[in-house]
Structure formats: C-alpha cells, structure tokens
GROMACS .gro file of C-alpha atoms in nm:
model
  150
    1UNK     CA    1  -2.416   0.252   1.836
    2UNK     CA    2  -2.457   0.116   1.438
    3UNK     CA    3  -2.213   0.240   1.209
    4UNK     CA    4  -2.196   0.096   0.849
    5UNK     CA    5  -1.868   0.297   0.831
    6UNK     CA    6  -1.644  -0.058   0.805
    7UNK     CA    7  -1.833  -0.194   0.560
    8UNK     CA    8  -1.826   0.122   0.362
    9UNK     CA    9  -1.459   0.126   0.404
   10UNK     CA   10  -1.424  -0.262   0.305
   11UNK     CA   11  -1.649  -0.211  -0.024
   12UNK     CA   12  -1.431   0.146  -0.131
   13UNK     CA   13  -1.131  -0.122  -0.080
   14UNK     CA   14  -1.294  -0.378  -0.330
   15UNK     CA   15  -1.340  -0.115  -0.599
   16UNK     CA   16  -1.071   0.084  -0.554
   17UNK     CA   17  -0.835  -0.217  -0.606
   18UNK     CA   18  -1.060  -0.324  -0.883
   19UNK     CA   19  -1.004   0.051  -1.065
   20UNK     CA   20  -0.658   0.003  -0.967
   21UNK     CA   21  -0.581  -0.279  -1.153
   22UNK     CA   22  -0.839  -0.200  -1.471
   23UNK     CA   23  -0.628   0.141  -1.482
   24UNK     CA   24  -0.289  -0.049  -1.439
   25UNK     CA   25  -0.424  -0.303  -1.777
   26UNK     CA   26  -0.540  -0.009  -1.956
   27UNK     CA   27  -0.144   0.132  -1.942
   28UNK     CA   28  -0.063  -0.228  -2.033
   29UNK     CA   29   0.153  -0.235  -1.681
   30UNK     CA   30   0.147  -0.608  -1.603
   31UNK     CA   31   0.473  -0.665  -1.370
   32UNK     CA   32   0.266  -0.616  -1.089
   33UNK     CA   33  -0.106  -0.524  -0.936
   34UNK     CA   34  -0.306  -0.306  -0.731
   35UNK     CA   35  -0.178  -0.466  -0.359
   36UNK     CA   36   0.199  -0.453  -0.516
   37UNK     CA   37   0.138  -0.146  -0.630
   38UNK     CA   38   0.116  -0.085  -0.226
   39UNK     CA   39   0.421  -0.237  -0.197
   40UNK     CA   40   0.591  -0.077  -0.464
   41UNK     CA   41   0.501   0.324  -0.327
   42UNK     CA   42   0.623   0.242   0.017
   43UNK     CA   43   0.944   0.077  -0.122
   44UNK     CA   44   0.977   0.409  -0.367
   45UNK     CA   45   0.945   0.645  -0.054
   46UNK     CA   46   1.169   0.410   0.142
   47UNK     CA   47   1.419   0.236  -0.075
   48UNK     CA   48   1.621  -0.034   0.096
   49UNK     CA   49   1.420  -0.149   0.443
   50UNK     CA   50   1.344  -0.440   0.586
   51UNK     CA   51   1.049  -0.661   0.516
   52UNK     CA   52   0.931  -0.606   0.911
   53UNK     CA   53   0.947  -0.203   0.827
   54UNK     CA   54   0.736  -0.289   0.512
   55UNK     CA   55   0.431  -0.474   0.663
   56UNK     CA   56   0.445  -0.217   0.920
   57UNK     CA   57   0.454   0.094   0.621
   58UNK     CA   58   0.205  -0.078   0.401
   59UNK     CA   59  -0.038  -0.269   0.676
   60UNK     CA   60  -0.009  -0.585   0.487
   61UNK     CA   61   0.042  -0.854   0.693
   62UNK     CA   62   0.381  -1.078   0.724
   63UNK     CA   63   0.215  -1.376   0.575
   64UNK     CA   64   0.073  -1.189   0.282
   65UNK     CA   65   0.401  -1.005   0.241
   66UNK     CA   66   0.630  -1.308   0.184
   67UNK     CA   67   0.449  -1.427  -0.135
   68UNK     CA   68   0.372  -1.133  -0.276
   69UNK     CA   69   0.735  -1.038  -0.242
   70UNK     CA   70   0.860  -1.374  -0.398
   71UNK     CA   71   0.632  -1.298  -0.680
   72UNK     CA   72   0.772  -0.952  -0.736
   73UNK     CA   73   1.127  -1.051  -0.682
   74UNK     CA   74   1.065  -1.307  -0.999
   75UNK     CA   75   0.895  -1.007  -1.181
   76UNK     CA   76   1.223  -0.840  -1.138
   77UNK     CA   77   1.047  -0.542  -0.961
   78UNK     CA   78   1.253  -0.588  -0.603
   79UNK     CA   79   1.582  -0.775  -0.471
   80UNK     CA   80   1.680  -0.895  -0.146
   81UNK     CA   81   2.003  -0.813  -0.005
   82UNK     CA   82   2.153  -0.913   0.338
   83UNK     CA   83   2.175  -0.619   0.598
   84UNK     CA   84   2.574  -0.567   0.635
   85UNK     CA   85   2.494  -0.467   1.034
   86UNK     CA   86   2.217  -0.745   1.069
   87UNK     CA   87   2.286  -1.105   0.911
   88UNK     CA   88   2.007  -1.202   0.991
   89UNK     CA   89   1.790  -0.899   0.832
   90UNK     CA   90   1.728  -0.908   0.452
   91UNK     CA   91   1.649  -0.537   0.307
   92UNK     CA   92   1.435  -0.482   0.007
   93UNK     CA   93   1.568  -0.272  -0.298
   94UNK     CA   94   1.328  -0.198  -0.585
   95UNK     CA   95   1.512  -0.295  -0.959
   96UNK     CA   96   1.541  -0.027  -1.237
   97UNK     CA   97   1.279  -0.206  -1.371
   98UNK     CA   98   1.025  -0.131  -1.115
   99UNK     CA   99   1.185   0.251  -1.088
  100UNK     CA  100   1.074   0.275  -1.504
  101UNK     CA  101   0.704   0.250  -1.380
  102UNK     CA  102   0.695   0.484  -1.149
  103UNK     CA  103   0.561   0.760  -1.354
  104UNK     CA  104   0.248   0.573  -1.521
  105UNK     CA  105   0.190   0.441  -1.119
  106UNK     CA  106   0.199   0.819  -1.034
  107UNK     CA  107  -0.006   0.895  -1.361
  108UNK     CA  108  -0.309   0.601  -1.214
  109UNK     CA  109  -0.243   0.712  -0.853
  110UNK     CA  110  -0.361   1.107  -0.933
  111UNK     CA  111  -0.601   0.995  -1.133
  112UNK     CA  112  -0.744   0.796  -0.858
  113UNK     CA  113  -0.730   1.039  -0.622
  114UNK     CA  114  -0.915   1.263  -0.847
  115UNK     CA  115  -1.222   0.999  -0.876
  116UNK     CA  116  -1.226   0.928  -0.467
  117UNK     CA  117  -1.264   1.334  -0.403
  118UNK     CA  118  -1.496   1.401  -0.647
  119UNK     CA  119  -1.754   1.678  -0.539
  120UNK     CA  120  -1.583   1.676  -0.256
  121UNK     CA  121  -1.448   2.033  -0.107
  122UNK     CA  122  -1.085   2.068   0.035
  123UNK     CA  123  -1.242   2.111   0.361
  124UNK     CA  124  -1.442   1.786   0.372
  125UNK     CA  125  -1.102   1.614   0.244
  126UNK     CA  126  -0.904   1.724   0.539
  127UNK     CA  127  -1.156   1.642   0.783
  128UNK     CA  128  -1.215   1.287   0.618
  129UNK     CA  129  -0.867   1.234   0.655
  130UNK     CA  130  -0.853   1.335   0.999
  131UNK     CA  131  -1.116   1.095   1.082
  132UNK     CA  132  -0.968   0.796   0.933
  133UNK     CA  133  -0.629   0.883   1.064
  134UNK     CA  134  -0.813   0.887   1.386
  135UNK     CA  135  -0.980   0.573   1.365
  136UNK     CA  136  -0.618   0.398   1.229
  137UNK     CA  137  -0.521   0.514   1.546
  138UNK     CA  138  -0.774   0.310   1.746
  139UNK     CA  139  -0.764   0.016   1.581
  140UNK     CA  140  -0.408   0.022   1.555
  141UNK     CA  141  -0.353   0.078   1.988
  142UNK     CA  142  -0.637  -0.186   1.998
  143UNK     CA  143  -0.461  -0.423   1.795
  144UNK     CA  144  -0.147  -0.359   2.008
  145UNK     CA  145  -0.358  -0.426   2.337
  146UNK     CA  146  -0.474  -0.724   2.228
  147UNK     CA  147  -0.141  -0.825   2.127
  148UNK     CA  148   0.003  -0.751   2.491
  149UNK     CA  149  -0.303  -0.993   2.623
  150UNK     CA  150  -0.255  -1.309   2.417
   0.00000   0.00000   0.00000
C-alpha cells in the first residue's frame, strides 16, 4: 500500500511553522518561535508540570526540550521551580511575561486555523481529525512496542 500521507503531513509541518513564525514577526513577538510557541500553549493549559509531562503534552522530544527550555527560561518566558513532594522533579511555570502574549498567540493561532480549513466543510474537519487522531494512536502504541523490545 503507497500513501504520500507522511510526507504530506511533514511538508504542512514545514509551512505551517514557517507561517507561524512570519505571523509571530509580523506582531513583532520575538521572545519566542513557532516550536515554543508549542511549548508555550501546553504550559498555558497546564501551568506548573513537569518537563517529562511536557514532552509527553507537546510530542517534542526530551533532548529537544532541554534547550529550547533553557532558551526560554533566559527569554524570561518560563521558570523552574523544585517540586516540594519530588526533589528531584523540577516543574515549569510560565512568567507574566510570557502570560502578556497570550492574546496576540491566540490572535495567530485562529488565524491559522482559519487558513488550514479553508474550503473545507465542518464535516470534512471532524473526520480529518478523527483520522489523524487515529493514526497518533498507531504510531504512538507502535512507538511504545518498540520501546518494550529494545
């Protein structure tokens, strides 16, 4: 079976991120970019969790994570702050700073949304989003079977 689904999904990546951050300039938002941005609307749904909880929320990986974090905490977008239960857990709390943007990110985010679903029907947009819910789903239980193997 031939499927260019992946690398239609790996190009609407490339440009989305692209728009992303052209949309982010144009509001003259520079503290952070498109993949923080990723960062940034898990941490505003989910204030205050750990940095395992956010590569699991955002699908970036650990190794990405720590940079990008490192670069955001010296943006003064995030701090770290030990767990009180947990010494050994650091939890992530976004800065006013980063709270002040949330709006114009909102503002890009619609706006976004708006140019992937255009001339597309409410009906196709549900099913879509069925279907790549579905196929996270695979990936993700194949990803955790390979895991258990190596």
């Amino acid at each position: 079976m031939k499927s260019n689904s992946g690398f239609y999904i790996g190009r609407i990546k490339q440009i989305n991120t692209r728009l992303l951050n052209k949309f982010l300039a144009q509001k003259n938002i520079t503290a952070f970019n498109g993949e923080q941005g990723r960062i940034l609307h898990v941490l505003w749904e989910n204030d205050g969790i750990s940095n395992q909880e956010l590569s699991k929320k955002s699908g970036l990986a650990m190794s990405s994570l720590t940079t990008m974090l490192e670069r955001m905490e010296e943006k003064n977008l995030l701090t770290r702050k030990g767990c009180s239960k947990d010494k050994r857990r650091c939890l992530l709390f976004l800065t006013e700073h980063a709270n002040s943007l949330k709006k114009e990110y909102d503002e890009i985010s619609e706006k976004m949304t708006r140019l992937f679903f255009e001339g597309i029907s409410e009906v196709e947009r549900l099913a879509f989003e069925k279907t790549l819910e579905n196929v996270l789903h695979n990936l993700e239980k194949a990803e955790q079977e390979f895991s258990k193997k190596q």
